[in-house]
Coordinates of C-alpha atoms and ligand atoms in Angstrom, one line a residue:
X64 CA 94.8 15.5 83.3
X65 CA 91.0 15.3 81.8
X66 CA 88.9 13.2 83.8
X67 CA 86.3 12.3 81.2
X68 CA 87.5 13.6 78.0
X69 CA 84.5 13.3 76.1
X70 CA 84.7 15.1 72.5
X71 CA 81.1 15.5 71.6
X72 CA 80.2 16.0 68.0
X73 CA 77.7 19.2 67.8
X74 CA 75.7 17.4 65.1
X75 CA 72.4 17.2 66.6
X76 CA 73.8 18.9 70.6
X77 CA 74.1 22.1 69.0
X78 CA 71.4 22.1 67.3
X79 CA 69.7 22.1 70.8
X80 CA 72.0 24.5 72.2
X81 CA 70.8 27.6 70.9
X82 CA 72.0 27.7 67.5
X83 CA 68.9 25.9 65.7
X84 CA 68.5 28.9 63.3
X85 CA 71.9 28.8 62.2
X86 CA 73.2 25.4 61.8
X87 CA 72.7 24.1 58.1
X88 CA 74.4 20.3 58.8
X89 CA 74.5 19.2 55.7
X90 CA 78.7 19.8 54.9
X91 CA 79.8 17.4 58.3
X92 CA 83.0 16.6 57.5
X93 CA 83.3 13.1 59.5
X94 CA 86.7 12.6 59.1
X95 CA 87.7 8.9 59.8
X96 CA 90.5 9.3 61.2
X97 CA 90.5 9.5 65.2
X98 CA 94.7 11.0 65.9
X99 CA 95.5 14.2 65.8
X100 CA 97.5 14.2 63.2
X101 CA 96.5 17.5 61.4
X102 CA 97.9 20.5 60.4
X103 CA 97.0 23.5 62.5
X104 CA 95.3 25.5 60.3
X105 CA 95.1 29.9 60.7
X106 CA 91.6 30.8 60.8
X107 CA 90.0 34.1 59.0
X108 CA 88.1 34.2 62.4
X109 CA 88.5 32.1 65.7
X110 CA 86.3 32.7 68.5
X111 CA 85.5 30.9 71.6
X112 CA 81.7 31.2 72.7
X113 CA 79.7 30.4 75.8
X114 CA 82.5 28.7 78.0
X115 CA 81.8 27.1 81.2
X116 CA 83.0 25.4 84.0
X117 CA 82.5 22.1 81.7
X118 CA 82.4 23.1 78.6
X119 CA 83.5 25.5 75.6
X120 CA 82.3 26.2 71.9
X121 CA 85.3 27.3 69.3
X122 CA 84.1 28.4 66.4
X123 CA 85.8 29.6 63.0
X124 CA 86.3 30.3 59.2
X125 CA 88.6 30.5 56.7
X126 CA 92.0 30.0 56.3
X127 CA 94.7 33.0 56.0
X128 CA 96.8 31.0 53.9
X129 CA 94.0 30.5 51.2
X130 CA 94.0 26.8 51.3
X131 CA 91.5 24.2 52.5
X132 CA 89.5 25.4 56.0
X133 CA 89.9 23.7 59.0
X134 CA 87.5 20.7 59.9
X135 CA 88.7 19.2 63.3
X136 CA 90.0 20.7 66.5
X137 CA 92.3 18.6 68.9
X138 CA 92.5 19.6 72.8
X139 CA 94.1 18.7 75.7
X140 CA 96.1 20.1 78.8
X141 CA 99.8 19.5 77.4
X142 CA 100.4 21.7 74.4
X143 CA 102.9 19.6 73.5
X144 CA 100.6 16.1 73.4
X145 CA 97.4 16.9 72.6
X146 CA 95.9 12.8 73.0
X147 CA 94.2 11.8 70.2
X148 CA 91.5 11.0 71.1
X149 CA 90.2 14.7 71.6
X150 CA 90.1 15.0 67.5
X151 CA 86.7 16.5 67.0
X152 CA 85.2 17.5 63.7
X153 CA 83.1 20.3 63.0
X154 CA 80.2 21.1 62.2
X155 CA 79.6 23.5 59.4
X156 CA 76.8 25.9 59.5
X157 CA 75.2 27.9 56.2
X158 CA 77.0 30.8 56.7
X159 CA 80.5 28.8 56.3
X160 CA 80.9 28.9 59.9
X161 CA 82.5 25.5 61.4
X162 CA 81.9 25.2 65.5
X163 CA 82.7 22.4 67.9
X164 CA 81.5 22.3 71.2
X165 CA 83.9 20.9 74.1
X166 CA 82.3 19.1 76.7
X167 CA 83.1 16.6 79.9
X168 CA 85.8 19.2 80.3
X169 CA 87.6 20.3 84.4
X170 CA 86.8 23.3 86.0
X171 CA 89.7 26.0 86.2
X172 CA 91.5 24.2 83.8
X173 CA 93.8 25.5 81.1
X174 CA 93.1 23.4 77.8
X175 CA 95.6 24.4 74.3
X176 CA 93.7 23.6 71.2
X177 CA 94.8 23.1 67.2
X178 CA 92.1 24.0 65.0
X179 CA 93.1 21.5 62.0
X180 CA 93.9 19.1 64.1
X181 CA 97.2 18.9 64.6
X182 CA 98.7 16.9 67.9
X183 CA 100.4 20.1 69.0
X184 CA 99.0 24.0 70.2
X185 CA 100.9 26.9 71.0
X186 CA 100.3 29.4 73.6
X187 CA 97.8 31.9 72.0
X188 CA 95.3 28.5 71.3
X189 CA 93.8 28.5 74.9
X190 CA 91.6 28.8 76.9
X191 CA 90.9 28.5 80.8
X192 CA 87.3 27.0 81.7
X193 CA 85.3 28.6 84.4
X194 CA 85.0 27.9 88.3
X195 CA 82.2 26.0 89.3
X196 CA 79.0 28.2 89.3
X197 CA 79.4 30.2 93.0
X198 CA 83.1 29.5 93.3
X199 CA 85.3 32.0 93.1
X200 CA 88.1 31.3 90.6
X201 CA 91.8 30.1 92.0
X202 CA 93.2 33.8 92.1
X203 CA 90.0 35.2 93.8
X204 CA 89.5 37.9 91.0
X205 CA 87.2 37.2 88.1
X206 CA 88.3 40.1 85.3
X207 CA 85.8 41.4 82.8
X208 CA 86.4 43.9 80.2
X209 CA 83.7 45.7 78.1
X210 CA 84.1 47.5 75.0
X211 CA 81.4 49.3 73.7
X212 CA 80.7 51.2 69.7
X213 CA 84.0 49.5 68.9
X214 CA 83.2 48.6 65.2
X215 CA 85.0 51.0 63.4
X216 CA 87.8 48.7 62.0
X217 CA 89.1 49.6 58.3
X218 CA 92.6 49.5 57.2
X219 CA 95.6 50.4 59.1
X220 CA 95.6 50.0 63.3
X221 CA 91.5 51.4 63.9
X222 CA 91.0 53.5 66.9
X223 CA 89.4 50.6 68.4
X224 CA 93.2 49.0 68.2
X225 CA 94.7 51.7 71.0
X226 CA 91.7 51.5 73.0
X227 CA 92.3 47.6 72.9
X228 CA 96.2 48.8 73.6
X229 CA 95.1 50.7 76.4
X230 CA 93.4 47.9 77.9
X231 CA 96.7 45.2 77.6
X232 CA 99.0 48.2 78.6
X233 CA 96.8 48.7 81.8
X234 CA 96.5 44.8 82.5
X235 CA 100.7 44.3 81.7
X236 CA 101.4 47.6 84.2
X237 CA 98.6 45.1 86.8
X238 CA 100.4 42.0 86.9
X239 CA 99.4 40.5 83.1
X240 CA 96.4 39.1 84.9
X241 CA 94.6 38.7 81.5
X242 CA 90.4 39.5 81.1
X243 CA 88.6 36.2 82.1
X244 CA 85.0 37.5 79.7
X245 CA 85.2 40.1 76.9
X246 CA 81.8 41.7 76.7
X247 CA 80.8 44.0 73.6
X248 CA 78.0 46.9 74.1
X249 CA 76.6 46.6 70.3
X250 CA 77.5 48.6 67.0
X251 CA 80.4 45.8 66.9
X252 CA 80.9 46.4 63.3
X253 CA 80.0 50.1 61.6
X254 CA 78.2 50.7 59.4
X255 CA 75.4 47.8 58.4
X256 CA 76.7 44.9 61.0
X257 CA 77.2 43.1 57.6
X258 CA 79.7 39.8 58.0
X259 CA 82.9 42.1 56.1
X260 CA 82.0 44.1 59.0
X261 CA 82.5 41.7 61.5
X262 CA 85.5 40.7 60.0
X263 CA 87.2 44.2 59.6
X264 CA 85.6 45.6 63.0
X265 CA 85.7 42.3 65.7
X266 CA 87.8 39.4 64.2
X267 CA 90.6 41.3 62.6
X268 CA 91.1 44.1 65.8
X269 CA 90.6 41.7 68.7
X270 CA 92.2 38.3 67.2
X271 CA 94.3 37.3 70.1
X272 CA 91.6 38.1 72.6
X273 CA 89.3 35.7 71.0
X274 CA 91.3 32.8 70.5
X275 CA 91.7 32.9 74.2
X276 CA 88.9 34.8 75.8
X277 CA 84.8 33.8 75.6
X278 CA 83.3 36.9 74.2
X279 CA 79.7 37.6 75.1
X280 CA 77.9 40.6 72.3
X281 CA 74.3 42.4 72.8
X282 CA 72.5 44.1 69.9
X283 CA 73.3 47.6 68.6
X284 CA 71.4 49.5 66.1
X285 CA 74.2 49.2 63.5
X286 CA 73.7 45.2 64.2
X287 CA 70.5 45.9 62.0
X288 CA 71.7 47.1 59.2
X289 CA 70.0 50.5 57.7
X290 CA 72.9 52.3 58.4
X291 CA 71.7 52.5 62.4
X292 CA 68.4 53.8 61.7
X293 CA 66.6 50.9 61.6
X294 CA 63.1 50.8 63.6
X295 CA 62.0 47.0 63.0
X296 CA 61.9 44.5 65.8
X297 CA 62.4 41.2 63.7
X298 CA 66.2 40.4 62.4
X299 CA 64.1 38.9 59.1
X300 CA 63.8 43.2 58.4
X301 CA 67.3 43.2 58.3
X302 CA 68.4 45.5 55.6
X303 CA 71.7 46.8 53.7
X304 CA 71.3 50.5 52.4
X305 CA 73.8 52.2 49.8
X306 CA 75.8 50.0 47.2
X307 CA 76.1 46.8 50.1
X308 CA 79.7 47.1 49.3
X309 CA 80.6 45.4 52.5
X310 CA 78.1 42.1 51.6
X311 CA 74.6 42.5 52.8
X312 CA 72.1 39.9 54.4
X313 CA 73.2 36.6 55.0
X314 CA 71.5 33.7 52.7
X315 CA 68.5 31.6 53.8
X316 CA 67.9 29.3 55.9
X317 CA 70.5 31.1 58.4
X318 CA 69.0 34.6 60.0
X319 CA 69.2 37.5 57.5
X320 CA 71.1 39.4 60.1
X321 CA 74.7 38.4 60.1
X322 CA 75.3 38.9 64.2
X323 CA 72.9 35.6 64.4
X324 CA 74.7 33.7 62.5
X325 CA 78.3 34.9 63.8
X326 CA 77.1 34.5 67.5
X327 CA 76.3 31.1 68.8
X328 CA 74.7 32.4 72.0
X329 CA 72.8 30.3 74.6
X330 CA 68.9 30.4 74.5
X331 CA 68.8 27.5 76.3
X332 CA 70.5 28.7 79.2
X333 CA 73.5 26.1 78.4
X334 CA 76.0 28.8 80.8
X335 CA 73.7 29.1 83.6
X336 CA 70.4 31.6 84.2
X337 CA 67.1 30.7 82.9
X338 CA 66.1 29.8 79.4
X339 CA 65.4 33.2 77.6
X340 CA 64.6 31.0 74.5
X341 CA 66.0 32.6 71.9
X342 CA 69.7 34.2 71.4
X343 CA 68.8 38.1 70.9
X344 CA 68.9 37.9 74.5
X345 CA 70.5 35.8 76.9
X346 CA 71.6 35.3 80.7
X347 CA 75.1 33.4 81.9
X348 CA 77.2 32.5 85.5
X349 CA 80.7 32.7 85.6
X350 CA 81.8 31.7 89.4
X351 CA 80.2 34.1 91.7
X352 CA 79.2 36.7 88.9
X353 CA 75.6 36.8 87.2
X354 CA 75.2 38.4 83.5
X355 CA 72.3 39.8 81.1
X356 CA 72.5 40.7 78.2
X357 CA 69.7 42.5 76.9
X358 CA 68.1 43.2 73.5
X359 CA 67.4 46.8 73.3
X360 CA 67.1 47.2 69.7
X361 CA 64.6 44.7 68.5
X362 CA 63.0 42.7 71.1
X363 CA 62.3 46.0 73.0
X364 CA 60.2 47.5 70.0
X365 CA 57.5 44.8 70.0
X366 CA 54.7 44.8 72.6
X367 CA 54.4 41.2 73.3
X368 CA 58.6 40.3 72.2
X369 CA 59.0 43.2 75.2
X370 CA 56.7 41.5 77.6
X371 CA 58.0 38.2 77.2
X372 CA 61.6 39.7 77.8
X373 CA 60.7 41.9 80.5
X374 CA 59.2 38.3 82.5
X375 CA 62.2 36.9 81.3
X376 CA 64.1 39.5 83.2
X377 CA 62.3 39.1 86.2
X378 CA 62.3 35.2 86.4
X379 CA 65.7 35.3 85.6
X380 CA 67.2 37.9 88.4
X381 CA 64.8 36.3 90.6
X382 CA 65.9 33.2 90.2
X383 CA 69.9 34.4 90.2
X384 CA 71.5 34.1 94.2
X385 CA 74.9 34.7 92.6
X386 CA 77.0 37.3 94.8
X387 CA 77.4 40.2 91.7
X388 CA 74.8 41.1 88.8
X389 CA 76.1 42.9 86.1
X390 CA 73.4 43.5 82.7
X391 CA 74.3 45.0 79.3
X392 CA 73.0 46.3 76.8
X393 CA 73.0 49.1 73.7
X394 CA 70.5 52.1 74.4
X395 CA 71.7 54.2 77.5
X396 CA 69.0 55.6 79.7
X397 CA 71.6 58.3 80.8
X398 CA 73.2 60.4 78.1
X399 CA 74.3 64.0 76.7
X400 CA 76.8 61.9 74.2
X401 CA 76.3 62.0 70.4
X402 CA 72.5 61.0 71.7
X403 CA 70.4 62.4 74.0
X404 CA 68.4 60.5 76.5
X405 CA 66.0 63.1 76.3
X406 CA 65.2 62.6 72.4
X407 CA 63.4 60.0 71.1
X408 CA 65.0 61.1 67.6
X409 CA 62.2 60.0 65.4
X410 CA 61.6 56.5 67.3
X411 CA 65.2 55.4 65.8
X412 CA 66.2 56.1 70.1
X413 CA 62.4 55.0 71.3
X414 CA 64.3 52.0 73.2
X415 CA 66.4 55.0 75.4
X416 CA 62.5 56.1 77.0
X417 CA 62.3 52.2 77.1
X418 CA 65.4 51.2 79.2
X419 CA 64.6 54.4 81.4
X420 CA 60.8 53.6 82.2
X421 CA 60.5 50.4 81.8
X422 CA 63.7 48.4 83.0
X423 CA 65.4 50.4 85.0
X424 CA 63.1 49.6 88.1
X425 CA 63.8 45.6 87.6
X426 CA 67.3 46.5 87.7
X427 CA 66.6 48.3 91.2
X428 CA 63.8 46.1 92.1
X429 CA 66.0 43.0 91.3
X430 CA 69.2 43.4 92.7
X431 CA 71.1 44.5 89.5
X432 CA 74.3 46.0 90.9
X433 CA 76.0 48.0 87.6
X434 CA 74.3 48.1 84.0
X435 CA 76.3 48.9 80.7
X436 CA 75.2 50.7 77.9
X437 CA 76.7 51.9 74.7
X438 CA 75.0 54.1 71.6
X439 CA 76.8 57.6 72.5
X440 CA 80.2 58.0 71.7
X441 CA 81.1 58.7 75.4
X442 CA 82.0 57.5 78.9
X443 CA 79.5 58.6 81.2
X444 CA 78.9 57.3 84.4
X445 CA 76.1 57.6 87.0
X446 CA 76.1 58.1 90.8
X447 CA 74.5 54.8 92.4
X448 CA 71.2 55.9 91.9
X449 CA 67.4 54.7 92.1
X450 CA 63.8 55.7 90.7
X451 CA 65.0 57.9 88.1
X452 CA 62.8 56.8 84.9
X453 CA 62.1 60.8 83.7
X454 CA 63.8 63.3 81.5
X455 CA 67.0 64.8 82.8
X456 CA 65.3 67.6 84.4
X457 CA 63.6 65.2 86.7
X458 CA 67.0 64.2 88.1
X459 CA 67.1 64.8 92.0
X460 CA 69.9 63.9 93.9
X461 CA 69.0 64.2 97.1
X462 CA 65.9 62.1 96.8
X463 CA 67.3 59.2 94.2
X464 CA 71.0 59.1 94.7
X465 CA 73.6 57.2 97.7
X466 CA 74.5 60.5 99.7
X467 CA 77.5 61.3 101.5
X468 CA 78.0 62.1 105.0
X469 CA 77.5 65.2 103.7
X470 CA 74.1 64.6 102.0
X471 CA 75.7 65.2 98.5
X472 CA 76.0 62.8 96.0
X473 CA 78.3 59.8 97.0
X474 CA 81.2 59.1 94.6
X475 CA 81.8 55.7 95.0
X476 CA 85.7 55.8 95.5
X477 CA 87.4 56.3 98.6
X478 CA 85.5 56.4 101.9
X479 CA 82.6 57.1 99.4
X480 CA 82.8 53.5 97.8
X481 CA 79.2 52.0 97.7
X482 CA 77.9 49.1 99.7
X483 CA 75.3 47.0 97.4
X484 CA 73.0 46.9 100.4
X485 CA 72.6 51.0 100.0
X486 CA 72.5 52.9 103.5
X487 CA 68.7 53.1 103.4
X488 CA 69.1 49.3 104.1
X489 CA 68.0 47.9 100.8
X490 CA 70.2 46.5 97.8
X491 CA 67.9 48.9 95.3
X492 CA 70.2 51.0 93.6
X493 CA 72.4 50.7 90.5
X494 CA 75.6 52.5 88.4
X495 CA 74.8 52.9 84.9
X496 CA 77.4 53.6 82.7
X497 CA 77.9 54.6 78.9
X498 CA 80.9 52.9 77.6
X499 CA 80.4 53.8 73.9
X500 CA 83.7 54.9 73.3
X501 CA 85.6 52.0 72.2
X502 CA 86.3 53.5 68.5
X503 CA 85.1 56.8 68.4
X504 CA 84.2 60.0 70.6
X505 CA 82.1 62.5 68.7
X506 CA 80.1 65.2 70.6
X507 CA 77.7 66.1 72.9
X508 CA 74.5 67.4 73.0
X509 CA 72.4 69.8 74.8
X510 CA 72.3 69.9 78.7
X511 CA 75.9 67.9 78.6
X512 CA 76.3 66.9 81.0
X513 CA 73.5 64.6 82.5
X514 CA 72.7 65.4 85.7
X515 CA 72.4 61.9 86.8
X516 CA 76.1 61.3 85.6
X517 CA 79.2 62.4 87.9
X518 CA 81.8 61.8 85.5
X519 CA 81.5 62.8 81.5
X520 CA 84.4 62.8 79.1
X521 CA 84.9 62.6 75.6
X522 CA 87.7 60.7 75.2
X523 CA 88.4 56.7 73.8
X524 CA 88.5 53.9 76.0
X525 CA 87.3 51.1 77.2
X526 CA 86.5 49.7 81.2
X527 CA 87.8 46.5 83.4
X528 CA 85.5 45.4 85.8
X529 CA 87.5 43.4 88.4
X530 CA 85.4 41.5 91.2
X531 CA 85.7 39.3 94.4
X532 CA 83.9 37.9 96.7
X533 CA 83.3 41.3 98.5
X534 CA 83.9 44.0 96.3
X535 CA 83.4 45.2 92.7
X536 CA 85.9 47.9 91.1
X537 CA 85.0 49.0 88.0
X538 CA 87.6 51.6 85.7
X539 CA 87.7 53.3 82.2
X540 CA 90.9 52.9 80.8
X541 CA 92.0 55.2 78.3
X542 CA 94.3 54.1 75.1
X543 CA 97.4 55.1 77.4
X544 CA 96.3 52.7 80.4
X545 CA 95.7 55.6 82.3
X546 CA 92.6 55.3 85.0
X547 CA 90.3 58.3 84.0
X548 CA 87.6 57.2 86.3
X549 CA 86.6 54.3 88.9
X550 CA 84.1 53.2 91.6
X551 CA 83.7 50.2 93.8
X552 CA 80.9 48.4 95.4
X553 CA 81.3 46.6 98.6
X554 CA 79.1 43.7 99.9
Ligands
FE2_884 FE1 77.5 53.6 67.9
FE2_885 FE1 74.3 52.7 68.5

């Protein structure tokens, strides 16, 4: 049972936690009553953010069935008692968005939850909180999956709904083993990142994952507004073009740019890491398993915003002893997909030459084992490679990639798996792959494919990093939950 259940109310803790921007306290609903005696209520939108080995945020709106929203959450490990005394009410944030934040809570425990309150949960309100930082969790496997450019939703089943298909059909044919983090790659909701957006392109495609799964998001261009070609490094320059159909900046005093306010993502490092201080980027532990997530769309474009997060970086992997290191984040340094690493197109892609020169040798430097990207509608995916910061032409493999016994390019699978500590002895090389495939494959440009990239395809899908104490697998998974490509890394 819960040691110390503590509910907390967020009031003034969140505030603190990394959400200062967002919270607008002034609709508390302080319900007297302490039983959980509530009706569970359907949210528009249920999320769970920034779980821990402690601790968990959920986070909502709306109510399907039209009526009154939801202002409490009750919690416990029996579904069918949830005590009483776990009632917690919400707070309520400008954008209509009501959060509690879960704390005093077990390790590797599974907790059911009633949003509304009521004394009851069922199986799809749950959620399971982290090992202690550096453990490994009870089944020795810690399961991420990533989907990248996934925000196409609309009406009817969205392509992003058979990549997400693929996924569970791959997991079912694995042993069910469901995802422990759910990471998105940016351009989460086509085509102005407006809230509608959100709804249509993350909350209505991925409900059950949410409700059950932390989800962790980085920046994409489309998270900007301007129809993806904005330039500007501050979210205040967020902007709707067209006829804002699909709503357009979110009111005052919450950020302009709805991911902000949707997002309650820890500055503060409240999940582990060090403090990046605000939540366009952000570091997190989850047992033996280190995370970045980078912002490569406005932080990037800003000479001193980009210093800061560059020492950020630095401090931060430095500081990180965790056994894996995994970063994310929009602009890929290595593509031939609907963009072209070797094209600044007009500045709109500047952050592409960024990643490249600029962070890709504190990724080496730092012990960085993969790196994610979205932005072209593609899977690519790079040989373990180090020092490559030109254009594609400047590709060597024999000088800057893991070689074979052989001296050609090692493939990572079979007796070519990697070792993080490469074979010239040091742990200074990294896979980068483009996941931007998770709603739509479009083309290729010119020199497809990248040189630097042993597996290309157009084709939709989505990828499963699974990882232990000793090794990391990573797999795209198509919308059949079919294996199209995979490596692993050894340590
Ligand atoms: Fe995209
Ligand atoms: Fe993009």
């Amino acid at each position: 049972m819960i040691k110390s259940l503590i509910p907390v109310l967020v009031g003034t803790s969140l505030v603190m936690t990394g959400c200062s921007n967002n919270n607008n306290n002034d609709d508390d609903d302080n319900n007297a009553s302490t039983t959980c005696t509530g009706t569970a209520v359907e949210a528009e939108r249920l999320f769970l953010q920034q779980l821990s080995s402690d601790s968990v945020i959920i986070k909502w709106r709306g109510n399907v069935d039209g009526e009154a929203e939801a202002s409490s959450v009750c919690f416990g490990t029996d579904m069918a008692a949830l005590p009483a005394g776990s009632k917690t009410d919400a707070t309520v944030t400008a954008t209509g968005h009501s959060e509690v934040l879960l704390s005093g809570l077990e390790p590797q425990t599974t907790y059911y939850y009633s949003v509304g309150g009521a004394g009851v949960a069922d199986e799809a309100h749950h959620f399971r909180t982290a090992p202690v930082t550096g453990e490994l969790p009870a089944d020795g496997n810690t399961r991420i999956w990533i989907v990248g450019d996934s925000g196409v939703g609309g009406t009817g089943k969205p392509e992003s709904g058979y990549v997400r298909d693929g996924f569970m059909n791959w997991a079912e044919n694995q042993g069910n083993e469901p995802a422990d983090l759910f990471l998105m790659l940016g351009d989460n909701a086509y085509d102005q990142g407006t809230d509608m957006e959100h709804q249509s392109a993350v909350f209505d495609v991925y409900t059950e994952v949410l409700a059950t799964t932390p989800v962790w998001p980085t920046i994409g261009n489309h998270e900007m507004g301007s129809l993806g070609g904005s330039t500007a490094s501050s979210p205040n320059d967020y902007t709707v073009l067209g006829d804002g159909a699909n709503g357009g900046p979110d009111p005052a005093p919450d950020s302009p740019m709805p991911y902000l306010n949707i997002f309650t993502l820890p500055a503060d490092a409240e999940v582990g890491g060090l403090p990046s201080g605000t939540e366009q980027y952000y570091s997190f532990d989850y047992a033996n398993v280190h995370i970045v997530s980078l912002d490569s769309q406005l932080a990037i474009r800003d000479n001193d915003s980009r210093a800061a997060m560059m020492q950020w970086l630095k401090d931060d992997l430095m500081s990180n002893n965790l056994d894996w290191t995994i970063v994310i984040y929009h602009h890929p340094p290595y593509t031939k997909g609907s963009h072209d690493s070797d094209s600044e197109l007009f500045g709109i892609d500047q952050p592409i030459f960024t990643i490249r020169e600029e962070f890709t040798p504190i990724f080496e430097q730092y012990g960085v084992d993969v790196a994610y990207a979205g932005h072209s509608h593609i899977y690519e995916r790079s040989y373990y490679i180090n020092g490559h910061t030109g254009l594609s032409e400047t590709f060597d493999a024999q000088t800057m990639a893991e070689l074979n016994d052989m001296d050609m390019p090692a493939s990572g699978q079979g007796d070519e798996a990697y070792t993080q500590i490469a074979r010239n002895g040091l742990d200074d090389k990294v896979v980068y792959t483009v996941a931007g495939n998770g709603g739509k494959v479009t083309t290729t440009t010119e020199g497809f494919p990248h040189p630097a990239n042993i597996f290309s395809q157009l084709e939709l899908g989505s990828v499963v990093i699974d990882v232990d104490e000793s090794r990391l697998e990573a797999s795209f998974v198509d919308v059949n939950g079919t294996v199209l490509d995979s490596f692993v890394i050894t340590r």
